[in-house]
Amino acid sequence: MNISHLKIGTRLGLAFGLLILMMLGIAAVGVQRLGSVGEINARLIEDDWVKAEAATTIDTTTRANARRTMELVIAADAEQRTRVKAAIATNKKTIDDALAVLDQRVQMPEGKASLARLKDLRGKYVQSFSKVAQLMDADDREGATALLRTETLPALDALQEPINALTALEKKLVETNGKAVMADIQNARILMLVLGAAGLLAGVVLSYAIARSIILPLRRAVSVAKNVAAR
């Protein structure tokens, strides 16, 4: 179809229609990309950060309980031992809550394996610690110290391994999704710039083509009129 055969109004309508379609395309791309960024951000904030925080809580609270366990053995009297055991019980509740969060949210097989190992080793550590507490309640400091050194502290060291693995995994997920957000933003910026440039180029080309299709016939008409008038 030759554009010069169309009416001027039709030509202008087609040109503006094409530009409007390109603008709608740019808007659609922007909305789609923003939706993708919003989805990743929601997962990052509502899931990944929550799991990372829970893993970090388990890590720091377990380390705190290690210090409390040693403090229990060197406690000067029963009153101090009671305070130490109360602090350990509070930390235990904090760890239980964090584990419940991870139980609900951890989906990756690697994470589930680390979580299962963590629970198993934590059970062994708690069992050993309970023996130490019982020995101290019986005023057997020597036996409690020996058990702490040979069983409880090694159990605590073993427990730290799956905690570290889980913490590292959740940190990696946060970093991965953070990078995905930045990549989506960058891709959206590039795509919108390309579409904007294409729209600008199309506008220039269409303006030139329409102007030319209007001006050339007018020039020919003027030329014909001059020739007729000159006769």
Short mmCIF file of C-alpha atoms in Angstrom, two decimals:
data_model
loop_
_atom_site.label_atom_id
_atom_site.label_comp_id
_atom_site.label_asym_id
_atom_site.label_seq_id
_atom_site.Cartn_x
_atom_site.Cartn_y
_atom_site.Cartn_z
CA MET A 1 0.00 0.00 0.00
CA ASN A 2 1.39 3.38 -1.05
CA ILE A 3 1.07 5.95 1.72
CA SER A 4 0.63 8.72 -0.86
CA HIS A 5 -2.68 7.17 -1.91
CA LEU A 6 -4.14 7.69 1.56
CA LYS A 7 -5.91 10.78 2.76
CA ILE A 8 -3.89 13.19 4.89
CA GLY A 9 -6.09 12.53 7.92
CA THR A 10 -5.61 8.78 7.52
CA ARG A 11 -1.84 9.17 7.26
CA LEU A 12 -1.69 11.28 10.41
CA GLY A 13 -4.00 8.89 12.23
CA LEU A 14 -1.84 5.89 11.34
CA ALA A 15 1.33 7.69 12.40
CA PHE A 16 -0.06 8.82 15.74
CA GLY A 17 -1.62 5.41 16.28
CA LEU A 18 1.74 3.72 15.78
CA LEU A 19 3.44 6.11 18.20
CA ILE A 20 0.71 5.54 20.79
CA LEU A 21 1.16 1.77 20.44
CA MET A 22 4.89 2.14 21.02
CA MET A 23 4.26 4.30 24.09
CA LEU A 24 1.84 1.69 25.41
CA GLY A 25 4.50 -0.96 24.78
CA ILE A 26 7.03 1.02 26.83
CA ALA A 27 4.49 1.42 29.64
CA ALA A 28 3.64 -2.31 29.54
CA VAL A 29 7.31 -3.26 29.75
CA GLY A 30 7.78 -0.88 32.67
CA VAL A 31 4.80 -2.32 34.54
CA GLN A 32 5.89 -5.91 33.87
CA ARG A 33 9.43 -5.25 35.06
CA LEU A 34 8.24 -3.39 38.13
CA GLY A 35 6.00 -6.36 38.92
CA SER A 36 8.97 -8.71 38.63
CA VAL A 37 11.11 -6.50 40.87
CA GLY A 38 8.26 -6.25 43.39
CA GLU A 39 7.85 -10.03 43.45
CA ILE A 40 11.55 -10.64 44.07
CA ASN A 41 11.65 -7.89 46.68
CA ALA A 42 8.68 -9.41 48.48
CA ARG A 43 10.39 -12.81 48.53
CA LEU A 44 13.61 -11.17 49.70
CA ILE A 45 11.98 -9.25 52.56
CA GLU A 46 9.20 -11.61 53.62
CA ASP A 47 11.03 -14.92 53.24
CA ASP A 48 14.79 -14.80 52.66
CA TRP A 49 15.51 -12.12 55.25
CA VAL A 50 13.27 -13.86 57.79
CA LYS A 51 15.13 -17.16 57.31
CA ALA A 52 18.53 -15.46 57.41
CA GLU A 53 17.58 -13.68 60.63
CA ALA A 54 16.36 -16.95 62.17
CA ALA A 55 19.59 -18.74 61.22
CA THR A 56 21.67 -15.88 62.66
CA THR A 57 19.59 -15.95 65.86
CA ILE A 58 20.29 -19.67 66.27
CA ASP A 59 23.99 -19.04 65.68
CA THR A 60 24.39 -16.19 68.18
CA THR A 61 22.13 -17.76 70.81
CA THR A 62 23.92 -21.10 70.61
CA ARG A 63 27.23 -19.30 71.15
CA ALA A 64 25.68 -17.49 74.12
CA ASN A 65 24.59 -20.81 75.59
CA ALA A 66 28.13 -22.14 75.22
CA ARG A 67 29.33 -19.36 77.49
CA ARG A 68 26.45 -19.95 79.88
CA THR A 69 27.25 -23.66 80.05
CA MET A 70 30.82 -22.96 81.12
CA GLU A 71 29.54 -20.33 83.54
CA LEU A 72 27.31 -22.97 85.10
CA VAL A 73 30.32 -25.12 86.00
CA ILE A 74 32.22 -22.26 87.63
CA ALA A 75 29.17 -20.80 89.41
CA ALA A 76 29.97 -19.91 93.02
CA ASP A 77 26.67 -21.02 94.55
CA ALA A 78 23.23 -22.48 93.88
CA GLU A 79 21.67 -19.06 93.39
CA GLN A 80 24.07 -18.21 90.58
CA ARG A 81 23.48 -21.61 89.00
CA THR A 82 19.74 -20.91 89.06
CA ARG A 83 20.24 -17.61 87.25
CA VAL A 84 22.49 -19.26 84.66
CA LYS A 85 20.00 -22.07 84.04
CA ALA A 86 17.20 -19.52 83.65
CA ALA A 87 19.24 -17.64 81.04
CA ILE A 88 19.94 -20.91 79.21
CA ALA A 89 16.22 -21.77 79.26
CA THR A 90 15.39 -18.35 77.77
CA ASN A 91 17.97 -18.88 75.03
CA LYS A 92 16.56 -22.36 74.40
CA LYS A 93 13.08 -20.85 73.86
CA THR A 94 14.57 -18.32 71.43
CA ILE A 95 16.25 -21.12 69.47
CA ASP A 96 13.03 -23.17 69.46
CA ASP A 97 11.15 -20.21 67.95
CA ALA A 98 13.82 -19.66 65.29
CA LEU A 99 13.79 -23.37 64.40
CA ALA A 100 10.00 -23.22 64.00
CA VAL A 101 10.43 -20.38 61.49
CA LEU A 102 13.00 -22.37 59.51
CA ASP A 103 10.82 -25.49 59.63
CA GLN A 104 8.03 -23.59 57.91
CA ARG A 105 10.11 -21.72 55.36
CA VAL A 106 13.17 -23.76 54.33
CA GLN A 107 12.43 -25.44 50.98
CA MET A 108 15.76 -26.29 49.38
CA PRO A 109 16.98 -29.89 49.91
CA GLU A 110 20.36 -28.60 51.05
CA GLY A 111 18.71 -26.39 53.65
CA LYS A 112 16.40 -29.17 54.85
CA ALA A 113 19.39 -31.50 55.28
CA SER A 114 21.30 -28.92 57.34
CA LEU A 115 18.20 -28.23 59.42
CA ALA A 116 17.65 -31.93 60.15
CA ARG A 117 21.30 -32.34 61.15
CA LEU A 118 21.08 -29.24 63.33
CA LYS A 119 18.08 -30.65 65.22
CA ASP A 120 19.79 -34.01 65.73
CA LEU A 121 23.05 -32.52 67.03
CA ARG A 122 21.20 -29.98 69.16
CA GLY A 123 19.35 -32.83 70.86
CA LYS A 124 22.66 -34.47 71.72
CA TYR A 125 24.06 -31.20 73.04
CA VAL A 126 20.99 -30.52 75.21
CA GLN A 127 21.15 -34.05 76.58
CA SER A 128 24.82 -33.63 77.50
CA PHE A 129 24.24 -30.19 79.01
CA SER A 130 21.41 -31.58 81.14
CA LYS A 131 23.83 -34.14 82.58
CA VAL A 132 26.27 -31.35 83.44
CA ALA A 133 23.49 -29.44 85.20
CA GLN A 134 22.50 -32.54 87.17
CA LEU A 135 26.08 -33.11 88.29
CA MET A 136 26.35 -29.50 89.42
CA ASP A 137 23.06 -29.80 91.33
CA ALA A 138 24.63 -32.81 93.08
CA ASP A 139 27.71 -30.65 93.90
CA ASP A 140 29.92 -32.85 91.67
CA ARG A 141 31.89 -30.01 90.09
CA GLU A 142 34.76 -32.30 89.08
CA GLY A 143 32.46 -34.71 87.27
CA ALA A 144 30.58 -31.84 85.63
CA THR A 145 33.84 -30.27 84.45
CA ALA A 146 35.08 -33.56 83.02
CA LEU A 147 31.78 -34.17 81.20
CA LEU A 148 31.76 -30.60 79.91
CA ARG A 149 35.25 -31.00 78.48
CA THR A 150 34.88 -34.49 77.00
CA GLU A 151 31.28 -34.48 75.77
CA THR A 152 29.34 -31.21 76.04
CA LEU A 153 31.80 -28.84 74.37
CA PRO A 154 32.59 -31.30 71.53
CA ALA A 155 28.82 -31.69 71.01
CA LEU A 156 28.55 -27.90 70.85
CA ASP A 157 31.37 -27.72 68.30
CA ALA A 158 29.63 -30.36 66.16
CA LEU A 159 26.36 -28.42 66.41
CA GLN A 160 28.04 -25.31 65.05
CA GLU A 161 28.76 -26.99 61.68
CA PRO A 162 25.13 -27.28 60.43
CA ILE A 163 24.36 -23.87 61.94
CA ASN A 164 27.18 -22.35 59.89
CA ALA A 165 26.03 -24.21 56.77
CA LEU A 166 22.44 -23.01 57.19
CA THR A 167 23.51 -19.43 57.88
CA ALA A 168 25.75 -19.42 54.80
CA LEU A 169 22.95 -20.86 52.62
CA GLU A 170 20.41 -18.25 53.70
CA LYS A 171 22.95 -15.47 53.25
CA LYS A 172 23.64 -16.76 49.73
CA LEU A 173 19.91 -16.75 48.92
CA VAL A 174 19.61 -13.14 50.09
CA GLU A 175 22.59 -12.14 47.94
CA THR A 176 21.26 -14.05 44.91
CA ASN A 177 17.82 -12.45 45.06
CA GLY A 178 19.38 -9.05 45.70
CA LYS A 179 21.43 -9.44 42.53
CA ALA A 180 18.31 -10.58 40.65
CA VAL A 181 16.55 -7.36 41.66
CA MET A 182 19.45 -5.26 40.40
CA ALA A 183 19.63 -7.25 37.15
CA ASP A 184 15.89 -6.81 36.56
CA ILE A 185 16.16 -3.07 37.14
CA GLN A 186 19.12 -2.82 34.76
CA ASN A 187 17.39 -4.90 32.07
CA ALA A 188 14.24 -2.81 32.37
CA ARG A 189 16.26 0.39 32.04
CA ILE A 190 18.02 -0.87 28.91
CA LEU A 191 14.82 -2.19 27.32
CA MET A 192 12.92 1.03 27.98
CA LEU A 193 15.78 3.10 26.57
CA VAL A 194 15.81 0.92 23.44
CA LEU A 195 12.04 1.19 23.03
CA GLY A 196 12.19 4.94 23.65
CA ALA A 197 14.92 5.35 21.04
CA ALA A 198 12.94 3.19 18.61
CA GLY A 199 9.85 5.33 19.23
CA LEU A 200 11.83 8.51 18.64
CA LEU A 201 13.31 7.11 15.43
CA ALA A 202 9.90 5.93 14.26
CA GLY A 203 8.46 9.37 14.97
CA VAL A 204 11.18 11.08 12.95
CA VAL A 205 10.82 8.65 10.04
CA LEU A 206 7.03 8.89 10.02
CA SER A 207 7.10 12.67 10.26
CA TYR A 208 9.49 12.84 7.34
CA ALA A 209 7.51 10.32 5.27
CA ILE A 210 4.17 12.02 5.89
CA ALA A 211 5.55 15.50 5.30
CA ARG A 212 7.20 14.31 2.09
CA SER A 213 4.02 12.57 0.91
CA ILE A 214 2.12 15.83 1.42
CA ILE A 215 4.70 18.32 0.17
CA LEU A 216 5.71 16.53 -3.06
CA PRO A 217 2.17 16.46 -4.52
CA LEU A 218 1.74 20.10 -3.53
CA ARG A 219 4.95 21.03 -5.29
CA ARG A 220 3.86 19.17 -8.38
CA ALA A 221 0.47 20.88 -8.25
CA VAL A 222 2.13 24.30 -7.91
CA SER A 223 4.46 23.47 -10.78
CA VAL A 224 1.53 22.43 -12.98
CA ALA A 225 -0.37 25.59 -12.05
CA LYS A 226 2.62 27.75 -12.96
CA ASN A 227 2.99 26.00 -16.29
CA VAL A 228 -0.70 26.48 -17.06
CA ALA A 229 -0.54 30.15 -16.06
CA ALA A 230 2.53 30.71 -18.22
CA ARG A 231 0.75 29.57 -21.40
#
